Coordinates of C-alpha atoms and ligand atoms in Angstrom, one line a residue:
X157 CA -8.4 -11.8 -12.1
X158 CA -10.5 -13.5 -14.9
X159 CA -11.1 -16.7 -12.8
X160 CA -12.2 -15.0 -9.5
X161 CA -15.2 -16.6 -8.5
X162 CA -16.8 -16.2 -5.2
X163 CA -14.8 -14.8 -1.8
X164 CA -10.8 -15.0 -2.4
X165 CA -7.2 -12.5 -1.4
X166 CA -5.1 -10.4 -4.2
X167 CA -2.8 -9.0 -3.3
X168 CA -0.2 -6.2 -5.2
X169 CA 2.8 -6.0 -3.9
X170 CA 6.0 -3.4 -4.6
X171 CA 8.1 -0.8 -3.8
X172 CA 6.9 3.0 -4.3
X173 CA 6.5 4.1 -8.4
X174 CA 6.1 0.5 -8.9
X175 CA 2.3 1.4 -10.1
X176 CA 0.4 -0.5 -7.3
X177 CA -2.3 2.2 -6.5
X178 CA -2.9 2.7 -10.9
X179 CA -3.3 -1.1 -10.8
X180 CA -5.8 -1.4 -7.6
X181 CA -7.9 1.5 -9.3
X182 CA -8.0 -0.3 -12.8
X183 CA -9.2 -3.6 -11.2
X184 CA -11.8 -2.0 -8.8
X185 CA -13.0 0.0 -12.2
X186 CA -13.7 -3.1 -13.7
X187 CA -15.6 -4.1 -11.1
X188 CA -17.4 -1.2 -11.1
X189 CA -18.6 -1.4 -14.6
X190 CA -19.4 -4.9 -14.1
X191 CA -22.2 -3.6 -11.5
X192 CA -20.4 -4.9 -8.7
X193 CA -21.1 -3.6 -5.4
X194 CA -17.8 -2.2 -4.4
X195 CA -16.7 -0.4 -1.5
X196 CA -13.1 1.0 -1.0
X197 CA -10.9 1.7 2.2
X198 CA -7.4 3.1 3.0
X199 CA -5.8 3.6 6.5
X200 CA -6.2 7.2 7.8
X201 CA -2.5 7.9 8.7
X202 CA -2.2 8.7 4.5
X203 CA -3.1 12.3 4.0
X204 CA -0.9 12.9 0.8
X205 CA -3.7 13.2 -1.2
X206 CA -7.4 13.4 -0.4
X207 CA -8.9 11.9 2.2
X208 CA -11.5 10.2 0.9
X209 CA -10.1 9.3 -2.2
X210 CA -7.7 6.2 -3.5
X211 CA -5.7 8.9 -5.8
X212 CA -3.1 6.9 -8.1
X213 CA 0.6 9.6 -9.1
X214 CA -1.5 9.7 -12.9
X215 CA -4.7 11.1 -10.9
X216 CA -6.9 8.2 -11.6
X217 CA -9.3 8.2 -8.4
X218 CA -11.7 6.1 -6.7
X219 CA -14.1 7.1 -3.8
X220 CA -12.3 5.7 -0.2
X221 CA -13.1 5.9 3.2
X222 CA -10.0 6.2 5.5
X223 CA -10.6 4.2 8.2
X224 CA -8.0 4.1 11.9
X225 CA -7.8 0.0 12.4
X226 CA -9.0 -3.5 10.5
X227 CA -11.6 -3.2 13.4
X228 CA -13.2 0.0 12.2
X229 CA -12.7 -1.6 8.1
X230 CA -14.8 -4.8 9.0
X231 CA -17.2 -2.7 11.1
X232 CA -17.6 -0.6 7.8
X233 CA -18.1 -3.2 5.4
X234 CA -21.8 -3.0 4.0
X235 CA -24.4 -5.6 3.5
X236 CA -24.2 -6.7 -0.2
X237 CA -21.2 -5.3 -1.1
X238 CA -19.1 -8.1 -3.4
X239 CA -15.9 -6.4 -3.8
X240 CA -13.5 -4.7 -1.5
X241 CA -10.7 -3.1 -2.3
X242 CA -7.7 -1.6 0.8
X243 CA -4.8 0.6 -0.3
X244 CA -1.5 1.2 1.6
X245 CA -2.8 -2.1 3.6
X246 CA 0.7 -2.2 5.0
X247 CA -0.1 0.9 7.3
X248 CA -2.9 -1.1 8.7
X249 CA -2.6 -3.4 12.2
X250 CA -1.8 -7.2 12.4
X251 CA -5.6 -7.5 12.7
X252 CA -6.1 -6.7 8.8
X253 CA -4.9 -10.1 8.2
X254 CA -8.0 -12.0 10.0
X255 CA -9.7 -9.2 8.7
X256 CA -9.5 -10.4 4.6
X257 CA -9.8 -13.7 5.3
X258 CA -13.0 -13.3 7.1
X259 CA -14.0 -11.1 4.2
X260 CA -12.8 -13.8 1.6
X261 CA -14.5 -16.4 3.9
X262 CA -17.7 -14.3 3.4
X263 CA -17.8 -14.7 -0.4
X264 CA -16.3 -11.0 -1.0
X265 CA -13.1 -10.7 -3.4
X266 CA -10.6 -8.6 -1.6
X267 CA -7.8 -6.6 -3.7
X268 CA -5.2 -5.0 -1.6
X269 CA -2.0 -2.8 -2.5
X270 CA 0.9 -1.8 -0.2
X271 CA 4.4 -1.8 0.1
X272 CA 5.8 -4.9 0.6
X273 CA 9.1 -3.9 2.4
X274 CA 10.5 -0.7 4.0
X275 CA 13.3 1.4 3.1
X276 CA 15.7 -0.9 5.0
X277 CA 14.5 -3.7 2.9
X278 CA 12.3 -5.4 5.7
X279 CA 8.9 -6.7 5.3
X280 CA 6.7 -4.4 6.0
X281 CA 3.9 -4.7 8.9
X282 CA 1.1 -7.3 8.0
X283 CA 2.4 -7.9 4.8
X284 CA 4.4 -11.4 5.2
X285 CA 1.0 -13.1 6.1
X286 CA -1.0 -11.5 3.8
X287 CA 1.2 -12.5 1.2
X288 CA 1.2 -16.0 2.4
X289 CA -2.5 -16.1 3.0
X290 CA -3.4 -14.6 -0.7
X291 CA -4.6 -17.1 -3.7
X292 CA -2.9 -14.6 -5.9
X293 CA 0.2 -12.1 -5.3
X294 CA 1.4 -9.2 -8.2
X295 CA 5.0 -8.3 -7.9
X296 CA 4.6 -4.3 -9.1
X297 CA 8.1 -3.2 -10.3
X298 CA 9.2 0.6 -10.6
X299 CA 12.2 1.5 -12.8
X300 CA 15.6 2.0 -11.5
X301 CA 16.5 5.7 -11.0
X302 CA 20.2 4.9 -11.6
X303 CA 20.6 1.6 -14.6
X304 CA 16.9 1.9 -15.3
X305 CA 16.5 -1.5 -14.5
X306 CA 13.7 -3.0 -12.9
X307 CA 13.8 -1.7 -9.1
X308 CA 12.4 -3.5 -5.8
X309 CA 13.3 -1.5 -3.4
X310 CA 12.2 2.2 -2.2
X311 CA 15.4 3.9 -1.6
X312 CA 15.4 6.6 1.4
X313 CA 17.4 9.5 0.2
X314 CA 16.4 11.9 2.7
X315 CA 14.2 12.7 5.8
X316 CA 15.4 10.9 9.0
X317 CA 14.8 6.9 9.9
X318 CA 11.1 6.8 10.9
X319 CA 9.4 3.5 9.0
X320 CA 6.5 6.1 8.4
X321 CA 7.8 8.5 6.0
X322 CA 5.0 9.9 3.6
X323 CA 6.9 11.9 1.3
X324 CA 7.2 10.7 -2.3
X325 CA 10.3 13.7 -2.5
X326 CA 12.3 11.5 0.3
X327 CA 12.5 8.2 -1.8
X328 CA 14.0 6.8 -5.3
X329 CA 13.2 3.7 -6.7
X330 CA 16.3 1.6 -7.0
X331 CA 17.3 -2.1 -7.8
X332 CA 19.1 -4.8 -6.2
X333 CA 22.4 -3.8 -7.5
X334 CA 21.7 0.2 -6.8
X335 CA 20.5 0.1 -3.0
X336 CA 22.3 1.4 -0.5
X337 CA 21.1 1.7 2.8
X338 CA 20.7 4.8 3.8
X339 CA 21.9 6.5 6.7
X340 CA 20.5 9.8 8.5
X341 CA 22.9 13.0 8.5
X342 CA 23.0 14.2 12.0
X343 CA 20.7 17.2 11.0
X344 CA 18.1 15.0 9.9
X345 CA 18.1 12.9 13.0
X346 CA 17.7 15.8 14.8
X347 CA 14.8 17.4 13.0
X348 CA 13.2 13.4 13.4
X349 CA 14.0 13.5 17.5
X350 CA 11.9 17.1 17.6
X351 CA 9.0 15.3 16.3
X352 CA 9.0 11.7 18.9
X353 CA 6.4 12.7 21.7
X354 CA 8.0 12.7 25.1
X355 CA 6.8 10.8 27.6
X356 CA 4.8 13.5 30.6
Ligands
ZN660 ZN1 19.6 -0.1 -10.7

């Protein structure tokens, strides 16, 4: 934002197709031409796209280093760097939370997107205390596959009942109204039990 000023926490928030990765790439741009020192990071369970890029669905991309836990993140963090940005931060462990605000403590302006909730409508991972602990929050909204409405929600249509389900093909965007929770078909839950490790 236009009155950032030292270390602070943005955060933007949405469903999937809501625009959040376009709109953490157009911020850290700006950055970028302002001479900021920037340095970007994603989890590295997200390997739809490249790996070492933030790569928005309109192909705008930013250099990222995928990074396992908020332990490795902070350990990465150069000296100097004034701006970091985190994408999919809702992958990430509860440690990402102390994480940003040691970061914003430090002076550094931190600019996360993720999903805010899961297909069954439930907060997603650390996102509940990042969004509390943020000075400023973006609501991203997608449009409605069915009224065209403004949609919330990322609406499983296919592809079992893990919480980690990667594929864009599996999910609509849909409004309050237009969700429905979604249910496995016993063929899916199947294919979905093949893929659990079992304990040796
Ligand atoms: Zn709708």
């Amino acid at each position: 934002m236009d009155s950032y000023r030292g270390g602070w926490i943005e955060i933007i928030a949405g469903g999937m197709f809501s625009g959040k990765s376009e709109e953490l790439i157009r911020r850290l741009r700006r950055s970028v031409i302002a001479r900021q020192r920037v340095q970007v990071f994603k989890p590295l369970l997200d390997d739809r796209f490249a790996t070492h890029e933030v790569v928005s669905r309109d192909e705008r991309r930013l250099k990222a280093l995928a990074v396992a836990t908020s332990a490795e993140l902070l350990g990465s963090v150069e000296i100097g760097v004034q701006v970091v940005g985190i994408d999919e931060i809702q992958f990430f462990d509860a440690g990402i939370v102390d994480v940003c605000m040691q970061l914003a403590d430090a002076g550094i302006r931190v600019i996360a997107a993720g999903l805010d909730q899961d297909y069954m409508r439930r907060p997603f991972g650390p996102m509940p205390a990042l969004l509390a602990v943020a000075e400023e929050v973006s609501k991203m909204h997608a449009i409605c596959v069915r009224c065209r409405g403004a949609a919330h929600y990322s609406q499983r249509v296919s592809g079992g009942n893990t919480q980690v389900e990667v594929g864009d093909s599996s999910y609509e965007a849909r409004c309050r109204p237009c969700f429905e929770a979604y249910k496995a078909s016993q063929e899916e839950e199947a294919a979905v039990q093949l893929t659990i490790p079992q304990p040796v």
